[in-house]
Amino acid sequence: MGCLGVFIAIDSEQVDRLLHAADDDELLDRLESMEADLGDSNLAADCDKSWDALHRCLTDGRLDFGNGPYPLSHVVLGPRQLHKGDDFIVSLVLPEEVTDVAAALQAISEESFRDRYWQLVPSDYCDNHGEEDLQYTWEWFQPVRDLYRVASERRLAVVFSVDQ
């Protein structure tokens, strides 16, 4: 099953490894190795297919890279894209940005998240736009918010990846 997103918190050495990958294949190999090394850790957060709605709710409703106001524009599809091809998305958020992102995410209540969700234009988003999808998205938002908080406390970067 494709399009399942995952966030992982990584240290500066791991950031360098990703930034210095020779090509997309090497980038994905390095990222996969980092994910495998984490195991069952609070340094990883799956978001299933909710990443699309999460990004839209946290930005301006569009599915673009780095759109919407900072720092929420960096949570999912930030402006720092590492994968050059069309079959994967790999977004990197640096530690100094993670701190800003974590603070902004902590300020989002369920009520404000609901308001953001209902502002999405259903025809632009998906066929199942509604209360059930909102609950699904809110539930997946929790571990993502927690991951950014932990990453901020530990001064780590965050990388989001999803296959297309």
Short mmCIF file of N, CA and C in Angstrom, two decimals:
data_model
loop_
_atom_site.label_atom_id
_atom_site.label_comp_id
_atom_site.label_asym_id
_atom_site.label_seq_id
_atom_site.Cartn_x
_atom_site.Cartn_y
_atom_site.Cartn_z
N MET A 1 0.84 -1.17 0.00
CA MET A 1 0.00 0.00 0.00
C MET A 1 0.89 1.24 0.00
N GLY A 2 0.70 2.12 -0.95
CA GLY A 2 1.55 3.28 -1.09
C GLY A 2 1.01 4.51 -0.39
N CYS A 3 1.79 5.55 -0.44
CA CYS A 3 1.43 6.87 0.09
C CYS A 3 1.32 6.91 1.60
N LEU A 4 2.04 6.03 2.30
CA LEU A 4 2.04 6.03 3.76
C LEU A 4 3.22 6.87 4.24
N GLY A 5 2.92 7.94 4.95
CA GLY A 5 3.96 8.87 5.38
C GLY A 5 4.55 8.51 6.72
N VAL A 6 5.81 8.89 6.89
CA VAL A 6 6.51 8.68 8.16
C VAL A 6 7.43 9.87 8.44
N PHE A 7 7.49 10.25 9.70
CA PHE A 7 8.38 11.29 10.19
C PHE A 7 9.42 10.63 11.07
N ILE A 8 10.68 11.03 10.95
CA ILE A 8 11.70 10.56 11.89
C ILE A 8 12.57 11.75 12.31
N ALA A 9 12.99 11.70 13.55
CA ALA A 9 13.90 12.71 14.08
C ALA A 9 15.32 12.18 13.93
N ILE A 10 16.20 13.02 13.40
CA ILE A 10 17.57 12.59 13.11
C ILE A 10 18.58 13.62 13.62
N ASP A 11 19.78 13.14 13.90
CA ASP A 11 20.83 14.03 14.41
C ASP A 11 21.60 14.66 13.24
N SER A 12 22.54 15.52 13.56
CA SER A 12 23.27 16.27 12.54
C SER A 12 24.10 15.36 11.63
N GLU A 13 24.65 14.29 12.18
CA GLU A 13 25.40 13.35 11.35
C GLU A 13 24.48 12.68 10.32
N GLN A 14 23.30 12.33 10.73
CA GLN A 14 22.34 11.72 9.81
C GLN A 14 21.87 12.73 8.76
N VAL A 15 21.70 13.97 9.17
CA VAL A 15 21.34 15.02 8.21
C VAL A 15 22.41 15.10 7.13
N ASP A 16 23.67 15.13 7.54
CA ASP A 16 24.78 15.19 6.58
C ASP A 16 24.76 14.00 5.62
N ARG A 17 24.48 12.82 6.16
CA ARG A 17 24.42 11.62 5.32
C ARG A 17 23.34 11.76 4.25
N LEU A 18 22.19 12.32 4.62
CA LEU A 18 21.12 12.51 3.64
C LEU A 18 21.49 13.60 2.63
N LEU A 19 22.05 14.69 3.12
CA LEU A 19 22.39 15.80 2.23
C LEU A 19 23.50 15.45 1.24
N HIS A 20 24.34 14.48 1.60
CA HIS A 20 25.46 14.12 0.74
C HIS A 20 25.24 12.82 -0.01
N ALA A 21 24.00 12.38 -0.10
CA ALA A 21 23.69 11.20 -0.91
C ALA A 21 23.96 11.54 -2.38
N ALA A 22 24.56 10.60 -3.07
CA ALA A 22 24.95 10.83 -4.47
C ALA A 22 23.75 10.96 -5.40
N ASP A 23 22.67 10.26 -5.09
CA ASP A 23 21.48 10.28 -5.95
C ASP A 23 20.27 9.85 -5.13
N ASP A 24 19.11 9.80 -5.78
CA ASP A 24 17.88 9.45 -5.09
C ASP A 24 17.93 8.04 -4.50
N ASP A 25 18.52 7.10 -5.22
CA ASP A 25 18.60 5.72 -4.71
C ASP A 25 19.42 5.67 -3.42
N GLU A 26 20.54 6.34 -3.41
CA GLU A 26 21.37 6.35 -2.20
C GLU A 26 20.65 7.08 -1.06
N LEU A 27 19.97 8.16 -1.38
CA LEU A 27 19.19 8.88 -0.38
C LEU A 27 18.17 7.95 0.28
N LEU A 28 17.42 7.23 -0.54
CA LEU A 28 16.39 6.34 0.00
C LEU A 28 16.98 5.19 0.79
N ASP A 29 18.12 4.66 0.34
CA ASP A 29 18.80 3.60 1.09
C ASP A 29 19.22 4.10 2.47
N ARG A 30 19.78 5.29 2.51
CA ARG A 30 20.23 5.87 3.78
C ARG A 30 19.04 6.15 4.70
N LEU A 31 17.99 6.66 4.14
CA LEU A 31 16.79 6.95 4.93
C LEU A 31 16.17 5.66 5.47
N GLU A 32 16.10 4.65 4.64
CA GLU A 32 15.55 3.36 5.06
C GLU A 32 16.38 2.76 6.19
N SER A 33 17.68 2.88 6.11
CA SER A 33 18.56 2.39 7.16
C SER A 33 18.32 3.14 8.47
N MET A 34 18.15 4.44 8.38
CA MET A 34 17.88 5.25 9.57
C MET A 34 16.56 4.84 10.22
N GLU A 35 15.54 4.63 9.40
CA GLU A 35 14.24 4.21 9.91
C GLU A 35 14.34 2.85 10.59
N ALA A 36 15.06 1.92 9.99
CA ALA A 36 15.20 0.58 10.55
C ALA A 36 15.94 0.62 11.88
N ASP A 37 16.94 1.49 11.99
CA ASP A 37 17.72 1.60 13.23
C ASP A 37 16.90 2.16 14.39
N LEU A 38 15.83 2.90 14.09
CA LEU A 38 15.02 3.48 15.15
C LEU A 38 14.18 2.43 15.87
N GLY A 39 13.72 1.43 15.14
CA GLY A 39 12.87 0.42 15.75
C GLY A 39 11.62 1.05 16.32
N ASP A 40 11.23 0.62 17.51
CA ASP A 40 10.06 1.17 18.20
C ASP A 40 10.54 2.31 19.08
N SER A 41 10.54 3.50 18.56
CA SER A 41 11.16 4.64 19.23
C SER A 41 10.23 5.83 19.21
N ASN A 42 10.43 6.76 20.15
CA ASN A 42 9.67 8.00 20.11
C ASN A 42 10.29 8.99 19.13
N LEU A 43 11.26 8.50 18.34
CA LEU A 43 11.88 9.34 17.30
C LEU A 43 11.30 9.06 15.93
N ALA A 44 10.19 8.34 15.89
CA ALA A 44 9.50 8.07 14.63
C ALA A 44 8.00 8.22 14.85
N ALA A 45 7.32 8.71 13.84
CA ALA A 45 5.87 8.84 13.89
C ALA A 45 5.29 8.55 12.52
N ASP A 46 4.50 7.51 12.44
CA ASP A 46 3.77 7.24 11.21
C ASP A 46 2.58 8.18 11.14
N CYS A 47 2.15 8.45 9.93
CA CYS A 47 0.94 9.28 9.78
C CYS A 47 -0.01 8.69 8.75
N ASP A 48 0.27 7.43 8.34
CA ASP A 48 -0.59 6.73 7.39
C ASP A 48 -0.79 7.63 6.16
N LYS A 49 -2.01 7.74 5.69
CA LYS A 49 -2.28 8.59 4.53
C LYS A 49 -2.77 9.98 4.93
N SER A 50 -2.74 10.27 6.22
CA SER A 50 -3.24 11.56 6.70
C SER A 50 -2.33 12.73 6.35
N TRP A 51 -1.12 12.45 5.86
CA TRP A 51 -0.16 13.52 5.60
C TRP A 51 -0.72 14.58 4.65
N ASP A 52 -1.54 14.16 3.69
CA ASP A 52 -2.12 15.09 2.73
C ASP A 52 -3.02 16.09 3.47
N ALA A 53 -3.97 15.57 4.23
CA ALA A 53 -4.88 16.45 4.98
C ALA A 53 -4.12 17.26 6.03
N LEU A 54 -3.14 16.63 6.69
CA LEU A 54 -2.33 17.36 7.68
C LEU A 54 -1.69 18.58 7.05
N HIS A 55 -1.03 18.35 5.91
CA HIS A 55 -0.36 19.47 5.25
C HIS A 55 -1.36 20.57 4.89
N ARG A 56 -2.47 20.17 4.31
CA ARG A 56 -3.47 21.16 3.89
C ARG A 56 -4.02 21.93 5.09
N CYS A 57 -4.30 21.21 6.19
CA CYS A 57 -4.85 21.87 7.39
C CYS A 57 -3.86 22.83 8.02
N LEU A 58 -2.59 22.53 7.92
CA LEU A 58 -1.58 23.34 8.58
C LEU A 58 -1.07 24.49 7.71
N THR A 59 -1.46 24.48 6.43
CA THR A 59 -0.96 25.53 5.53
C THR A 59 -2.14 26.33 4.97
N ASP A 60 -2.14 26.54 3.68
CA ASP A 60 -3.20 27.34 3.06
C ASP A 60 -4.21 26.48 2.31
N GLY A 61 -4.22 25.18 2.60
CA GLY A 61 -5.20 24.29 1.98
C GLY A 61 -4.75 23.65 0.68
N ARG A 62 -3.60 24.08 0.17
CA ARG A 62 -3.10 23.51 -1.08
C ARG A 62 -2.05 22.44 -0.80
N LEU A 63 -1.82 21.59 -1.76
CA LEU A 63 -0.82 20.54 -1.63
C LEU A 63 0.40 20.93 -2.46
N ASP A 64 1.19 21.87 -1.90
CA ASP A 64 2.40 22.37 -2.54
C ASP A 64 3.54 22.32 -1.52
N PHE A 65 4.75 22.43 -2.01
CA PHE A 65 5.92 22.43 -1.13
C PHE A 65 6.15 23.80 -0.53
N GLY A 66 6.20 23.86 0.80
CA GLY A 66 6.53 25.10 1.50
C GLY A 66 5.48 26.18 1.43
N ASN A 67 4.26 25.83 1.08
CA ASN A 67 3.21 26.84 0.99
C ASN A 67 2.65 27.17 2.37
N GLY A 68 2.02 28.31 2.46
CA GLY A 68 1.45 28.75 3.73
C GLY A 68 2.48 29.43 4.60
N PRO A 69 2.04 29.94 5.74
CA PRO A 69 2.94 30.68 6.62
C PRO A 69 3.89 29.77 7.40
N TYR A 70 5.10 30.31 7.61
CA TYR A 70 6.10 29.65 8.45
C TYR A 70 5.64 29.77 9.90
N PRO A 71 5.84 28.80 10.73
CA PRO A 71 6.59 27.56 10.56
C PRO A 71 5.75 26.35 10.15
N LEU A 72 4.42 26.50 10.12
CA LEU A 72 3.58 25.35 9.79
C LEU A 72 3.79 24.88 8.35
N SER A 73 4.31 25.74 7.51
CA SER A 73 4.61 25.36 6.12
C SER A 73 5.70 24.29 6.04
N HIS A 74 6.43 24.09 7.13
CA HIS A 74 7.55 23.14 7.14
C HIS A 74 7.19 21.77 7.70
N VAL A 75 6.04 21.62 8.32
CA VAL A 75 5.70 20.38 9.04
C VAL A 75 5.76 19.15 8.14
N VAL A 76 5.07 19.16 7.02
CA VAL A 76 4.97 17.98 6.15
C VAL A 76 5.76 18.20 4.86
N LEU A 77 5.27 19.05 4.00
CA LEU A 77 5.89 19.28 2.69
C LEU A 77 6.64 20.61 2.70
N GLY A 78 7.65 20.68 3.51
CA GLY A 78 8.44 21.90 3.61
C GLY A 78 9.19 22.23 2.34
N PRO A 79 9.82 23.38 2.32
CA PRO A 79 10.51 23.84 1.12
C PRO A 79 11.83 23.11 0.83
N ARG A 80 12.37 22.36 1.80
CA ARG A 80 13.66 21.68 1.62
C ARG A 80 13.41 20.24 1.19
N GLN A 81 13.33 20.03 -0.11
CA GLN A 81 13.06 18.71 -0.68
C GLN A 81 14.37 18.05 -1.09
N LEU A 82 14.58 16.82 -0.62
CA LEU A 82 15.85 16.13 -0.89
C LEU A 82 15.76 15.17 -2.07
N HIS A 83 14.59 14.63 -2.33
CA HIS A 83 14.42 13.67 -3.42
C HIS A 83 14.11 14.42 -4.70
N LYS A 84 14.84 14.11 -5.75
CA LYS A 84 14.69 14.84 -7.02
C LYS A 84 13.62 14.25 -7.94
N GLY A 85 13.36 12.96 -7.80
CA GLY A 85 12.39 12.30 -8.68
C GLY A 85 10.95 12.52 -8.24
N ASP A 86 10.02 11.88 -8.98
CA ASP A 86 8.60 12.05 -8.72
C ASP A 86 7.99 10.92 -7.90
N ASP A 87 8.76 9.86 -7.62
CA ASP A 87 8.18 8.69 -6.97
C ASP A 87 8.25 8.73 -5.45
N PHE A 88 8.97 9.68 -4.86
CA PHE A 88 9.08 9.84 -3.42
C PHE A 88 9.10 11.31 -3.07
N ILE A 89 8.69 11.60 -1.86
CA ILE A 89 8.86 12.93 -1.27
C ILE A 89 9.72 12.73 -0.03
N VAL A 90 10.77 13.53 0.10
CA VAL A 90 11.61 13.52 1.29
C VAL A 90 11.86 14.97 1.67
N SER A 91 11.21 15.41 2.76
CA SER A 91 11.30 16.80 3.23
C SER A 91 12.13 16.84 4.50
N LEU A 92 13.04 17.79 4.58
CA LEU A 92 13.91 17.94 5.74
C LEU A 92 13.63 19.25 6.46
N VAL A 93 13.50 19.17 7.79
CA VAL A 93 13.33 20.34 8.64
C VAL A 93 14.53 20.37 9.59
N LEU A 94 15.31 21.43 9.53
CA LEU A 94 16.51 21.56 10.35
C LEU A 94 16.17 21.87 11.81
N PRO A 95 17.08 21.56 12.74
CA PRO A 95 16.79 21.71 14.17
C PRO A 95 16.28 23.10 14.58
N GLU A 96 16.85 24.16 14.04
CA GLU A 96 16.40 25.49 14.42
C GLU A 96 14.96 25.74 13.95
N GLU A 97 14.56 25.12 12.85
CA GLU A 97 13.18 25.22 12.37
C GLU A 97 12.27 24.30 13.18
N VAL A 98 12.78 23.15 13.58
CA VAL A 98 12.00 22.19 14.36
C VAL A 98 11.49 22.85 15.63
N THR A 99 12.30 23.67 16.26
CA THR A 99 11.89 24.37 17.48
C THR A 99 10.67 25.25 17.21
N ASP A 100 10.71 26.00 16.12
CA ASP A 100 9.57 26.85 15.74
C ASP A 100 8.34 26.02 15.41
N VAL A 101 8.55 24.95 14.65
CA VAL A 101 7.44 24.07 14.26
C VAL A 101 6.80 23.45 15.49
N ALA A 102 7.61 22.93 16.40
CA ALA A 102 7.08 22.28 17.61
C ALA A 102 6.22 23.24 18.42
N ALA A 103 6.69 24.46 18.58
CA ALA A 103 5.92 25.46 19.34
C ALA A 103 4.59 25.76 18.66
N ALA A 104 4.62 25.90 17.35
CA ALA A 104 3.38 26.18 16.60
C ALA A 104 2.41 25.01 16.68
N LEU A 105 2.91 23.79 16.62
CA LEU A 105 2.04 22.61 16.69
C LEU A 105 1.41 22.46 18.08
N GLN A 106 2.17 22.77 19.12
CA GLN A 106 1.64 22.66 20.48
C GLN A 106 0.47 23.61 20.69
N ALA A 107 0.45 24.70 19.96
CA ALA A 107 -0.60 25.71 20.12
C ALA A 107 -1.91 25.33 19.42
N ILE A 108 -1.89 24.26 18.64
CA ILE A 108 -3.09 23.88 17.88
C ILE A 108 -3.97 22.97 18.74
N SER A 109 -5.15 23.46 19.05
CA SER A 109 -6.13 22.68 19.81
C SER A 109 -6.97 21.85 18.84
N GLU A 110 -7.71 20.92 19.38
CA GLU A 110 -8.61 20.14 18.52
C GLU A 110 -9.63 21.05 17.86
N GLU A 111 -10.11 22.02 18.57
CA GLU A 111 -11.09 22.95 18.01
C GLU A 111 -10.50 23.74 16.84
N SER A 112 -9.29 24.26 17.03
CA SER A 112 -8.68 25.03 15.93
C SER A 112 -8.33 24.13 14.75
N PHE A 113 -7.95 22.89 15.04
CA PHE A 113 -7.67 21.94 13.96
C PHE A 113 -8.94 21.65 13.17
N ARG A 114 -10.05 21.46 13.90
CA ARG A 114 -11.34 21.23 13.24
C ARG A 114 -11.68 22.42 12.33
N ASP A 115 -11.48 23.63 12.82
CA ASP A 115 -11.76 24.81 12.01
C ASP A 115 -10.92 24.81 10.73
N ARG A 116 -9.66 24.47 10.87
CA ARG A 116 -8.77 24.42 9.71
C ARG A 116 -9.25 23.37 8.71
N TYR A 117 -9.64 22.21 9.23
CA TYR A 117 -10.09 21.11 8.35
C TYR A 117 -11.33 21.53 7.56
N TRP A 118 -12.29 22.15 8.23
CA TRP A 118 -13.54 22.50 7.54
C TRP A 118 -13.36 23.63 6.55
N GLN A 119 -12.21 24.28 6.56
CA GLN A 119 -11.93 25.30 5.54
C GLN A 119 -11.38 24.70 4.25
N LEU A 120 -11.02 23.40 4.29
CA LEU A 120 -10.54 22.74 3.08
C LEU A 120 -11.66 22.67 2.06
N VAL A 121 -11.32 22.83 0.79
CA VAL A 121 -12.30 22.72 -0.28
C VAL A 121 -12.36 21.25 -0.68
N PRO A 122 -13.49 20.58 -0.41
CA PRO A 122 -13.58 19.13 -0.66
C PRO A 122 -13.18 18.70 -2.06
N SER A 123 -13.55 19.48 -3.06
CA SER A 123 -13.22 19.09 -4.43
C SER A 123 -11.72 19.15 -4.70
N ASP A 124 -11.00 19.99 -3.94
CA ASP A 124 -9.55 20.07 -4.08
C ASP A 124 -8.84 19.00 -3.27
N TYR A 125 -9.51 18.50 -2.25
CA TYR A 125 -8.86 17.59 -1.31
C TYR A 125 -9.17 16.12 -1.63
N CYS A 126 -10.36 15.64 -1.31
CA CYS A 126 -10.66 14.23 -1.53
C CYS A 126 -12.15 13.97 -1.48
N ASP A 127 -12.52 12.78 -1.92
CA ASP A 127 -13.93 12.40 -1.95
C ASP A 127 -14.50 12.12 -0.56
N ASN A 128 -13.64 11.73 0.39
CA ASN A 128 -14.16 11.35 1.71
C ASN A 128 -14.03 12.48 2.75
N HIS A 129 -13.98 13.71 2.30
CA HIS A 129 -13.93 14.87 3.19
C HIS A 129 -15.17 14.83 4.08
N GLY A 130 -14.95 14.81 5.38
CA GLY A 130 -16.08 14.77 6.30
C GLY A 130 -15.62 14.44 7.71
N GLU A 131 -16.56 14.24 8.59
CA GLU A 131 -16.28 14.03 10.01
C GLU A 131 -15.35 12.84 10.26
N GLU A 132 -15.59 11.74 9.56
CA GLU A 132 -14.75 10.55 9.76
C GLU A 132 -13.30 10.82 9.35
N ASP A 133 -13.11 11.49 8.22
CA ASP A 133 -11.76 11.83 7.76
C ASP A 133 -11.11 12.84 8.71
N LEU A 134 -11.89 13.77 9.23
CA LEU A 134 -11.37 14.73 10.20
C LEU A 134 -10.84 14.01 11.43
N GLN A 135 -11.61 13.06 11.97
CA GLN A 135 -11.17 12.32 13.16
C GLN A 135 -9.91 11.51 12.87
N TYR A 136 -9.88 10.87 11.71
CA TYR A 136 -8.72 10.09 11.27
C TYR A 136 -7.48 11.00 11.22
N THR A 137 -7.62 12.16 10.63
CA THR A 137 -6.51 13.10 10.49
C THR A 137 -6.06 13.63 11.86
N TRP A 138 -7.01 13.97 12.72
CA TRP A 138 -6.68 14.46 14.06
C TRP A 138 -5.92 13.40 14.85
N GLU A 139 -6.35 12.16 14.77
CA GLU A 139 -5.67 11.07 15.49
C GLU A 139 -4.23 10.90 15.04
N TRP A 140 -3.96 11.00 13.75
CA TRP A 140 -2.60 10.86 13.23
C TRP A 140 -1.77 12.11 13.51
N PHE A 141 -2.43 13.23 13.73
CA PHE A 141 -1.74 14.48 14.05
C PHE A 141 -1.03 14.38 15.41
N GLN A 142 -1.62 13.69 16.37
CA GLN A 142 -1.08 13.62 17.73
C GLN A 142 0.36 13.11 17.77
N PRO A 143 0.67 11.94 17.18
CA PRO A 143 2.06 11.47 17.24
C PRO A 143 3.03 12.36 16.46
N VAL A 144 2.55 13.01 15.42
CA VAL A 144 3.42 13.93 14.67
C VAL A 144 3.78 15.12 15.55
N ARG A 145 2.80 15.67 16.23
CA ARG A 145 3.04 16.78 17.15
C ARG A 145 4.02 16.36 18.25
N ASP A 146 3.80 15.16 18.80
CA ASP A 146 4.69 14.66 19.85
C ASP A 146 6.12 14.49 19.35
N LEU A 147 6.26 13.98 18.13
CA LEU A 147 7.60 13.79 17.56
C LEU A 147 8.33 15.13 17.43
N TYR A 148 7.66 16.14 16.93
CA TYR A 148 8.29 17.45 16.80
C TYR A 148 8.69 18.01 18.17
N ARG A 149 7.87 17.78 19.19
CA ARG A 149 8.21 18.23 20.53
C ARG A 149 9.48 17.56 21.03
N VAL A 150 9.55 16.23 20.88
CA VAL A 150 10.74 15.47 21.31
C VAL A 150 11.96 15.92 20.51
N ALA A 151 11.80 16.07 19.21
CA ALA A 151 12.92 16.50 18.37
C ALA A 151 13.41 17.89 18.78
N SER A 152 12.50 18.77 19.11
CA SER A 152 12.88 20.11 19.55
C SER A 152 13.66 20.05 20.87
N GLU A 153 13.16 19.26 21.80
CA GLU A 153 13.84 19.12 23.10
C GLU A 153 15.26 18.58 22.94
N ARG A 154 15.45 17.70 21.95
CA ARG A 154 16.75 17.07 21.75
C ARG A 154 17.57 17.76 20.66
N ARG A 155 17.06 18.84 20.12
CA ARG A 155 17.73 19.61 19.06
C ARG A 155 18.06 18.74 17.84
N LEU A 156 17.05 18.00 17.40
CA LEU A 156 17.18 17.12 16.24
C LEU A 156 16.45 17.71 15.04
N ALA A 157 16.84 17.27 13.88
CA ALA A 157 16.12 17.59 12.66
C ALA A 157 14.98 16.60 12.51
N VAL A 158 14.05 16.89 11.60
CA VAL A 158 12.96 15.96 11.29
C VAL A 158 12.90 15.79 9.78
N VAL A 159 12.76 14.54 9.36
CA VAL A 159 12.58 14.25 7.95
C VAL A 159 11.26 13.53 7.77
N PHE A 160 10.49 13.99 6.77
CA PHE A 160 9.24 13.35 6.39
C PHE A 160 9.46 12.66 5.06
N SER A 161 8.94 11.44 4.94
CA SER A 161 9.05 10.75 3.65
C SER A 161 7.76 10.00 3.34
N VAL A 162 7.48 9.93 2.05
CA VAL A 162 6.31 9.19 1.56
C VAL A 162 6.59 8.80 0.11
N ASP A 163 6.14 7.58 -0.24
CA ASP A 163 6.24 7.19 -1.65
C ASP A 163 4.97 7.63 -2.35
N GLN A 164 5.10 7.93 -3.60
CA GLN A 164 3.97 8.46 -4.40
C GLN A 164 3.25 7.37 -5.14
#
